[in-house]
Amino acid sequence: MPLVNMRDMLQHAHRERYAVAAFDLVSLDFLHAILNAAEACEAPVILSLAESHFDYFDFPTLMPAVVSAARRANVPVAIHLDHGATYESAVQGINLGCTGVMVDASTRPFEGNVDYTRKIVGMAHACGVPVEGELGYVAGVEGEDAERHPGEVRYTEVAEAKEYVERTGVDFLAVSIGTVHGRMKGEPNLDIERLGAINDALGIPLVIHGGTGLSDQQFQDLIANGVTKINYYTALADAAGKQIRANAQADSGCGYTGLVKGVIGAIQQECEKRIRQWGSDGKAAAVLAEAEPWQEVEHVIVYNTEGTTAEQVDELMQIGRDTLSNIPGVRRVFTGNALQEDATYQHCWVIRFAHREVADSYRNHPDHVAYADTHFRPVAGDRISIDYEDAD
Ligand code: 13P
């Protein structure tokens, strides 16, 4: 159950003036380390999966493990697609179990960013999923040396930020005030005055990318000025790398398990340090008490067909699986035939929705309407259809 609505989670942090850690993960070691740390600190946490890291893991393979671990955690958890570059990646993220998505259209001109972000917000909100937008440009790449990457930092303008939030409907805004992704040489110079002005103008949870390398005082200043989600990765990767190098030095002939020994603990230690520094430790119970639990819905249809052969029913199901599984918010499409020959209904659909909001957006989605009207309803008049919410 401890998957919760990220909007509620960040509203709590905004009101109580602390920041929730959004740690990017690239493997199961990171996943375990982050959740261990959050549980040890009794803190809400965001499991973040960055599209820029998709070369290092298979997103559809990793996501079921992420969702399962999040559900078994005893602290409130949200699962976030970090830096989703396209509409399609946002849909894929939601359909694989992300409960929040970031649209990174920050390299586009203002109008292009607004249009693209608004389109994704419309889709995601119809799935119950909150959206983080980015305005201004935070340069660099997570886990690498920021100075080696092109792209200048572009600061977020207050008036533009207000217009952007109003026109797009984003729930959270990532701002550019001087941080960069990855390692930065020298001391980052943050424009806290600008951040304060953005916070006063917007009043929504603000997000900082490029958390690695900031000082204790800088984190405190960020949080005091409306930052409620801090994205953090490079220092976790560095802690893991350091542990692996130490293992290799201690035993140059060791194999894979010898090399990664202690990596979970090393990442966990860095996560715990940041969670306590950002003040989310001890907040788990309060967030669980007020955040909406993230519950999926099973859309169940049992039916009989009339005037069809077994092959035609197979085809009906095949077309349905291909079509319906791409609709935003559809987590899984199961089609089945009754084991018992005398069952009252011989066939079924069990379609899992990411959230109860999907029940409406799915019903009205043009692909669903076309499939139902053309293929399904003409032959399946005898049916029962019910939506069940997860009672867990
Ligand atoms: P760092 O890698 O600099 O911590 O930034 C992470 C980040 O912003 C992910 O979106």
Coordinates of C-alpha atoms and ligand atoms in Angstrom, one line a residue:
M1 CA 0.0 0.0 0.0
P2 CA 2.7 2.7 0.7
L3 CA 2.5 4.0 -2.8
V4 CA 0.9 7.4 -2.3
N5 CA -0.2 10.3 -4.4
M6 CA 2.9 12.4 -5.0
R7 CA 0.8 15.6 -5.2
D8 CA -0.3 15.0 -1.5
M9 CA 3.3 14.0 -0.5
L10 CA 4.8 17.2 -1.9
Q11 CA 1.9 19.4 -0.6
H12 CA 2.8 18.1 2.9
A13 CA 6.5 18.9 2.4
H14 CA 5.6 22.4 1.0
R15 CA 3.4 23.2 4.0
E16 CA 5.8 21.8 6.6
R17 CA 8.9 23.2 4.9
Y18 CA 11.1 20.3 4.2
A19 CA 12.2 18.5 1.0
V20 CA 11.5 15.0 -0.2
A21 CA 14.5 13.2 -1.7
A22 CA 14.1 12.1 -5.3
F23 CA 16.9 9.6 -5.8
D24 CA 17.6 8.4 -9.3
L25 CA 18.1 4.6 -9.5
V26 CA 19.9 2.6 -12.1
S27 CA 19.8 -0.9 -10.6
L28 CA 18.3 -3.1 -8.0
D29 CA 21.2 -2.2 -5.6
F30 CA 20.1 1.5 -5.8
L31 CA 16.5 0.5 -5.3
H32 CA 17.2 -1.4 -2.1
A33 CA 19.6 1.2 -0.8
I34 CA 17.1 4.0 -1.3
L35 CA 14.2 2.2 0.3
N36 CA 16.4 0.9 3.2
A37 CA 17.5 4.5 3.8
A38 CA 13.9 5.9 3.7
E39 CA 12.7 3.2 6.1
A40 CA 15.7 3.7 8.5
C41 CA 14.8 7.4 8.5
E42 CA 11.0 7.0 8.5
A43 CA 10.9 9.3 5.5
P44 CA 8.7 9.7 2.5
V45 CA 10.8 9.1 -0.7
I46 CA 10.6 9.4 -4.5
L47 CA 12.0 6.6 -6.6
S48 CA 13.1 8.4 -9.7
L49 CA 13.9 6.8 -13.1
A50 CA 15.7 9.1 -15.5
E51 CA 15.2 8.6 -19.3
S52 CA 18.8 9.7 -19.8
H53 CA 19.8 6.5 -17.9
F54 CA 17.8 4.1 -20.1
D55 CA 20.9 2.9 -21.8
Y56 CA 22.0 1.3 -18.5
F57 CA 18.9 -0.7 -17.7
D58 CA 15.8 -2.0 -19.5
F59 CA 12.9 0.3 -18.2
P60 CA 10.1 -2.3 -18.8
T61 CA 12.1 -5.0 -17.0
L62 CA 13.1 -2.9 -14.0
M63 CA 9.7 -1.2 -13.4
P64 CA 7.8 -4.3 -12.0
A65 CA 10.5 -4.7 -9.3
V66 CA 10.3 -1.0 -8.5
V67 CA 6.5 -1.1 -8.1
S68 CA 6.7 -4.3 -6.1
A69 CA 9.4 -2.9 -3.7
A70 CA 7.5 0.4 -3.4
R71 CA 4.3 -1.4 -2.4
R72 CA 6.1 -3.5 0.2
A73 CA 7.8 -0.5 1.8
N74 CA 6.6 0.8 5.1
V75 CA 7.1 4.4 4.3
P76 CA 5.2 6.5 1.7
V77 CA 6.7 6.2 -1.8
A78 CA 6.1 7.7 -5.2
I79 CA 7.6 6.5 -8.5
H80 CA 8.6 9.2 -10.9
L81 CA 9.7 9.3 -14.5
D82 CA 12.6 11.8 -14.5
H83 CA 13.3 13.9 -17.6
G84 CA 10.7 12.3 -19.8
A85 CA 11.5 13.7 -23.2
T86 CA 8.4 12.9 -25.2
Y87 CA 4.6 12.3 -24.9
E88 CA 5.2 8.6 -25.7
S89 CA 7.7 8.2 -22.9
A90 CA 5.3 9.8 -20.5
V91 CA 2.6 7.3 -21.5
Q92 CA 5.0 4.5 -21.3
G93 CA 6.1 5.6 -17.8
I94 CA 2.5 5.8 -16.5
N95 CA 1.6 2.5 -18.1
L96 CA 4.6 0.8 -16.4
G97 CA 3.7 2.2 -13.0
C98 CA 5.1 5.7 -12.6
T99 CA 2.8 7.7 -10.3
G100 CA 4.4 11.0 -11.4
V101 CA 6.0 12.2 -14.6
M102 CA 8.4 15.0 -15.5
V103 CA 8.1 16.6 -18.9
D104 CA 11.5 18.0 -19.9
A105 CA 10.8 20.3 -22.8
S106 CA 13.1 22.9 -21.4
T107 CA 15.3 23.1 -24.4
R108 CA 12.4 24.2 -26.5
P109 CA 11.4 27.9 -26.9
F110 CA 8.9 29.1 -24.4
E111 CA 5.8 28.6 -26.5
G112 CA 6.9 25.2 -27.6
N113 CA 7.6 24.1 -24.0
V114 CA 4.1 25.4 -23.0
D115 CA 2.3 23.5 -25.8
Y116 CA 4.2 20.3 -25.4
T117 CA 3.9 20.3 -21.6
R118 CA 0.2 21.2 -21.7
K119 CA -0.5 18.2 -23.9
I120 CA 1.3 15.8 -21.6
V121 CA -0.4 17.4 -18.5
G122 CA -3.8 16.8 -20.1
M123 CA -3.0 13.1 -20.7
A124 CA -1.4 12.5 -17.3
H125 CA -4.1 14.3 -15.3
A126 CA -6.7 12.1 -17.0
C127 CA -4.8 9.2 -15.5
G128 CA -4.6 10.8 -12.0
V129 CA -0.9 11.3 -12.4
P130 CA 0.7 14.7 -11.4
V131 CA 3.3 16.4 -13.7
E132 CA 6.5 18.2 -13.1
G133 CA 7.5 20.7 -15.7
E134 CA 10.8 22.5 -16.2
L135 CA 11.4 26.1 -17.2
G136 CA 14.8 27.5 -17.7
Y137 CA 17.6 25.1 -18.4
V138 CA 19.6 23.0 -15.9
A139 CA 22.7 21.9 -17.9
G140 CA 24.8 18.7 -17.6
V141 CA 24.1 15.0 -17.4
E142 CA 23.4 13.0 -14.2
G143 CA 26.5 11.1 -13.1
E144 CA 28.9 12.9 -15.4
D145 CA 31.1 15.9 -15.3
A146 CA 28.8 18.8 -15.9
E147 CA 31.5 21.0 -17.4
R148 CA 32.0 18.6 -20.2
H149 CA 28.5 19.1 -21.5
P150 CA 27.3 21.8 -23.8
G151 CA 24.3 23.9 -23.0
E152 CA 24.4 27.0 -20.9
V153 CA 22.5 27.3 -17.7
R154 CA 19.4 29.4 -18.5
Y155 CA 17.8 30.9 -15.4
T156 CA 14.0 30.7 -14.8
E157 CA 12.3 34.1 -15.1
V158 CA 9.6 34.8 -12.5
A159 CA 7.0 36.2 -14.9
E160 CA 7.5 33.4 -17.4
A161 CA 7.3 30.8 -14.6
K162 CA 3.9 32.2 -13.6
E163 CA 2.6 32.2 -17.1
Y164 CA 4.0 28.7 -17.7
V165 CA 2.3 27.2 -14.7
E166 CA -1.0 28.9 -15.5
R167 CA -1.0 27.8 -19.1
T168 CA 0.3 24.2 -18.6
G169 CA -1.4 23.2 -15.3
V170 CA 1.8 21.5 -14.1
D171 CA 1.7 20.4 -10.4
F172 CA 5.4 21.0 -9.6
L173 CA 8.0 23.2 -11.3
A174 CA 11.7 22.4 -11.7
V175 CA 13.5 25.7 -11.7
S176 CA 16.9 26.7 -12.9
I177 CA 18.7 29.0 -10.4
G178 CA 22.3 27.9 -10.8
T179 CA 22.5 24.2 -10.2
V180 CA 23.8 21.7 -12.8
H181 CA 23.4 18.0 -13.2
G182 CA 26.4 16.0 -12.4
R183 CA 29.8 17.1 -10.9
M184 CA 30.5 20.7 -11.0
K185 CA 34.0 22.2 -10.6
G186 CA 34.1 25.1 -8.1
E187 CA 31.3 26.3 -5.8
P188 CA 27.8 26.5 -7.4
N189 CA 26.4 30.1 -7.2
L190 CA 22.7 29.9 -6.5
D191 CA 20.3 32.8 -7.1
I192 CA 18.2 32.3 -4.0
E193 CA 16.5 35.7 -4.4
R194 CA 15.2 34.6 -7.7
L195 CA 14.0 31.3 -6.1
G196 CA 12.2 33.3 -3.4
A197 CA 10.4 35.4 -5.9
I198 CA 9.3 32.4 -8.0
N199 CA 8.0 30.7 -4.8
D200 CA 6.0 33.8 -3.8
A201 CA 4.6 34.1 -7.3
L202 CA 3.6 30.4 -7.8
G203 CA 2.9 28.9 -4.4
I204 CA 3.4 25.3 -5.7
P205 CA 6.1 22.8 -4.8
L206 CA 9.4 23.7 -6.5
V207 CA 12.0 21.1 -7.6
I208 CA 15.7 21.4 -7.8
H209 CA 17.7 19.2 -10.2
G210 CA 21.4 18.7 -9.8
G211 CA 21.5 18.3 -6.0
T212 CA 25.0 16.8 -5.9
G213 CA 27.7 19.2 -4.7
L214 CA 25.6 21.8 -2.9
S215 CA 26.5 22.8 0.6
D216 CA 24.5 22.4 3.8
Q217 CA 23.6 26.1 3.8
Q218 CA 22.6 26.0 0.2
F219 CA 20.2 23.2 0.8
Q220 CA 18.7 25.0 3.8
D221 CA 18.2 28.2 1.6
L222 CA 16.5 26.1 -1.1
I223 CA 14.1 24.5 1.3
A224 CA 13.3 27.9 3.0
N225 CA 12.3 29.2 -0.4
G226 CA 9.8 26.6 -1.5
V227 CA 11.9 23.7 -2.8
T228 CA 10.1 20.5 -1.8
K229 CA 11.7 17.9 -4.1
I230 CA 15.5 17.6 -4.6
N231 CA 16.8 15.4 -7.4
Y232 CA 20.0 13.6 -6.4
Y233 CA 22.1 11.0 -8.2
T234 CA 25.7 11.6 -9.0
A235 CA 26.9 11.4 -5.4
L236 CA 25.1 8.0 -5.1
A237 CA 26.9 6.8 -8.2
D238 CA 30.2 8.1 -6.8
A239 CA 29.6 6.3 -3.5
A240 CA 28.9 3.0 -5.3
G241 CA 32.0 3.5 -7.6
K242 CA 34.2 4.2 -4.6
Q243 CA 33.1 1.0 -2.9
I244 CA 33.7 -1.1 -6.0
R245 CA 37.2 0.4 -6.5
A246 CA 38.0 -0.4 -2.8
N247 CA 36.7 -4.0 -3.3
A248 CA 38.9 -4.4 -6.4
Q249 CA 41.9 -3.0 -4.6
A250 CA 41.4 -5.4 -1.6
D251 CA 41.1 -8.4 -3.8
S252 CA 42.1 -7.9 -7.4
G253 CA 40.9 -11.3 -8.4
C254 CA 37.3 -11.0 -7.1
G255 CA 34.3 -11.6 -9.3
Y256 CA 31.1 -9.8 -9.7
T257 CA 29.6 -10.4 -6.2
G258 CA 33.0 -9.5 -4.6
L259 CA 33.1 -6.3 -6.6
V260 CA 29.6 -5.1 -5.6
K261 CA 29.8 -6.2 -2.0
G262 CA 28.9 -3.3 0.3
V263 CA 27.5 -1.2 -2.5
I264 CA 24.0 -1.1 -1.1
G265 CA 25.3 0.0 2.2
A266 CA 27.4 2.8 0.7
I267 CA 24.5 4.2 -1.3
Q268 CA 22.2 3.9 1.6
Q269 CA 24.6 5.9 3.8
E270 CA 24.6 8.8 1.3
C271 CA 20.8 8.7 1.0
E272 CA 20.3 8.7 4.8
K273 CA 22.6 11.7 5.1
R274 CA 20.6 13.7 2.6
I275 CA 17.2 12.6 3.9
R276 CA 18.2 13.9 7.4
Q277 CA 19.8 17.1 6.0
W278 CA 16.6 17.9 4.0
G279 CA 14.3 17.3 7.0
S280 CA 12.1 14.6 5.6
D281 CA 13.2 12.1 8.3
G282 CA 10.4 11.2 10.8
K283 CA 7.7 12.5 8.4
A284 CA 6.5 9.1 7.0
A285 CA 3.6 8.7 9.4
A286 CA 2.2 12.2 8.9
V287 CA 2.4 11.8 5.1
L288 CA 0.8 8.4 5.2
A289 CA -2.0 9.8 7.3
E290 CA -3.0 12.5 4.8
A291 CA -1.9 11.3 1.4
E292 CA -4.3 9.5 -0.9
P293 CA -3.1 5.9 -1.2
W294 CA -2.2 5.0 -4.8
Q295 CA -4.8 2.4 -5.8
E296 CA -5.1 0.7 -9.1
V297 CA -8.4 -0.4 -10.6
E298 CA -9.3 -3.6 -12.4
H299 CA -11.8 -3.1 -15.2
V300 CA -13.4 -6.5 -15.5
I301 CA -15.7 -7.6 -18.3
V302 CA -17.1 -11.1 -18.6
Y303 CA -18.9 -11.9 -21.8
N304 CA -20.3 -14.4 -24.3
T305 CA -20.1 -13.9 -28.1
E306 CA -22.8 -14.6 -30.7
G307 CA -22.3 -15.8 -34.2
T308 CA -18.5 -16.1 -34.0
T309 CA -16.0 -18.9 -34.4
A310 CA -13.2 -19.6 -31.9
E311 CA -10.7 -18.1 -34.3
Q312 CA -12.7 -14.9 -34.6
V313 CA -12.8 -14.6 -30.8
D314 CA -9.0 -15.1 -30.7
E315 CA -8.6 -12.4 -33.3
L316 CA -11.0 -10.1 -31.3
M317 CA -8.9 -10.5 -28.3
Q318 CA -5.6 -10.0 -30.1
I319 CA -6.7 -6.8 -31.7
G320 CA -8.0 -5.6 -28.4
R321 CA -4.7 -6.4 -26.6
D322 CA -2.7 -4.5 -29.2
T323 CA -5.0 -1.5 -29.2
L324 CA -6.1 -1.1 -25.6
S325 CA -2.7 -1.7 -24.0
N326 CA -1.4 1.6 -25.6
I327 CA -4.1 3.8 -24.1
P328 CA -2.7 6.1 -21.4
G329 CA -3.2 4.6 -17.9
V330 CA -3.6 1.0 -19.0
R331 CA -1.1 -1.0 -16.9
R332 CA -2.0 -4.5 -18.3
V333 CA -4.6 -6.2 -20.6
F334 CA -5.5 -9.8 -19.8
T335 CA -7.9 -11.7 -22.1
G336 CA -9.1 -15.1 -21.0
N337 CA -11.3 -18.1 -21.8
A338 CA -13.2 -19.9 -19.0
L339 CA -11.6 -23.2 -17.8
Q340 CA -15.1 -24.6 -17.2
E341 CA -17.2 -25.4 -20.3
D342 CA -20.4 -24.7 -18.4
A343 CA -19.3 -21.3 -17.0
T344 CA -22.1 -18.6 -17.4
Y345 CA -19.6 -16.4 -19.2
Q346 CA -17.0 -17.9 -21.5
H347 CA -14.6 -15.0 -21.9
C348 CA -13.2 -12.1 -20.0
W349 CA -11.1 -9.0 -20.1
V350 CA -9.3 -7.9 -17.0
I351 CA -7.8 -4.5 -17.7
R352 CA -5.7 -2.8 -15.0
F353 CA -5.9 0.9 -14.8
A354 CA -3.2 3.0 -13.1
H355 CA -5.8 5.0 -11.1
R356 CA -9.5 5.4 -10.8
E357 CA -9.4 8.5 -13.1
V358 CA -8.5 6.2 -15.9
A359 CA -11.9 4.6 -15.8
D360 CA -13.3 7.7 -17.5
S361 CA -10.5 8.7 -19.7
Y362 CA -10.2 5.1 -21.0
R363 CA -13.9 4.8 -21.7
N364 CA -13.8 8.0 -23.8
H365 CA -10.5 7.4 -25.5
P366 CA -11.0 7.3 -29.3
D367 CA -9.0 4.1 -29.6
H368 CA -11.2 2.4 -27.1
V369 CA -14.4 3.8 -28.6
A370 CA -13.4 2.7 -32.1
Y371 CA -12.4 -0.8 -30.9
A372 CA -15.5 -1.3 -28.8
D373 CA -17.9 0.0 -31.5
T374 CA -16.3 -1.8 -34.4
H375 CA -15.1 -5.1 -33.0
F376 CA -16.4 -5.9 -29.5
R377 CA -19.9 -4.6 -28.9
P378 CA -21.4 -6.0 -32.2
V379 CA -20.6 -9.6 -31.1
A380 CA -20.6 -9.4 -27.3
G381 CA -24.0 -8.1 -26.3
D382 CA -24.2 -10.6 -23.4
R383 CA -21.8 -9.1 -20.9
I384 CA -21.2 -7.7 -17.5
S385 CA -18.7 -4.9 -16.9
I386 CA -17.5 -3.7 -13.5
D387 CA -14.6 -1.6 -12.2
Y388 CA -13.0 -2.8 -8.9
E389 CA -10.7 -0.6 -6.9
D390 CA -7.7 -2.2 -5.1
A391 CA -8.9 -2.9 -1.5
D392 CA -5.4 -3.4 -0.2
Ligands
13P1 P1 22.8 15.2 -9.7 O1 23.3 14.0 -10.4 O2 23.7 16.4 -9.9 O3 22.7 14.9 -8.2 O4 21.4 15.6 -10.2 C1 20.4 14.6 -10.3 C2 19.2 15.1 -11.1 O5 18.9 16.3 -11.1 C3 18.3 14.1 -11.7 O6 17.3 14.7 -12.4

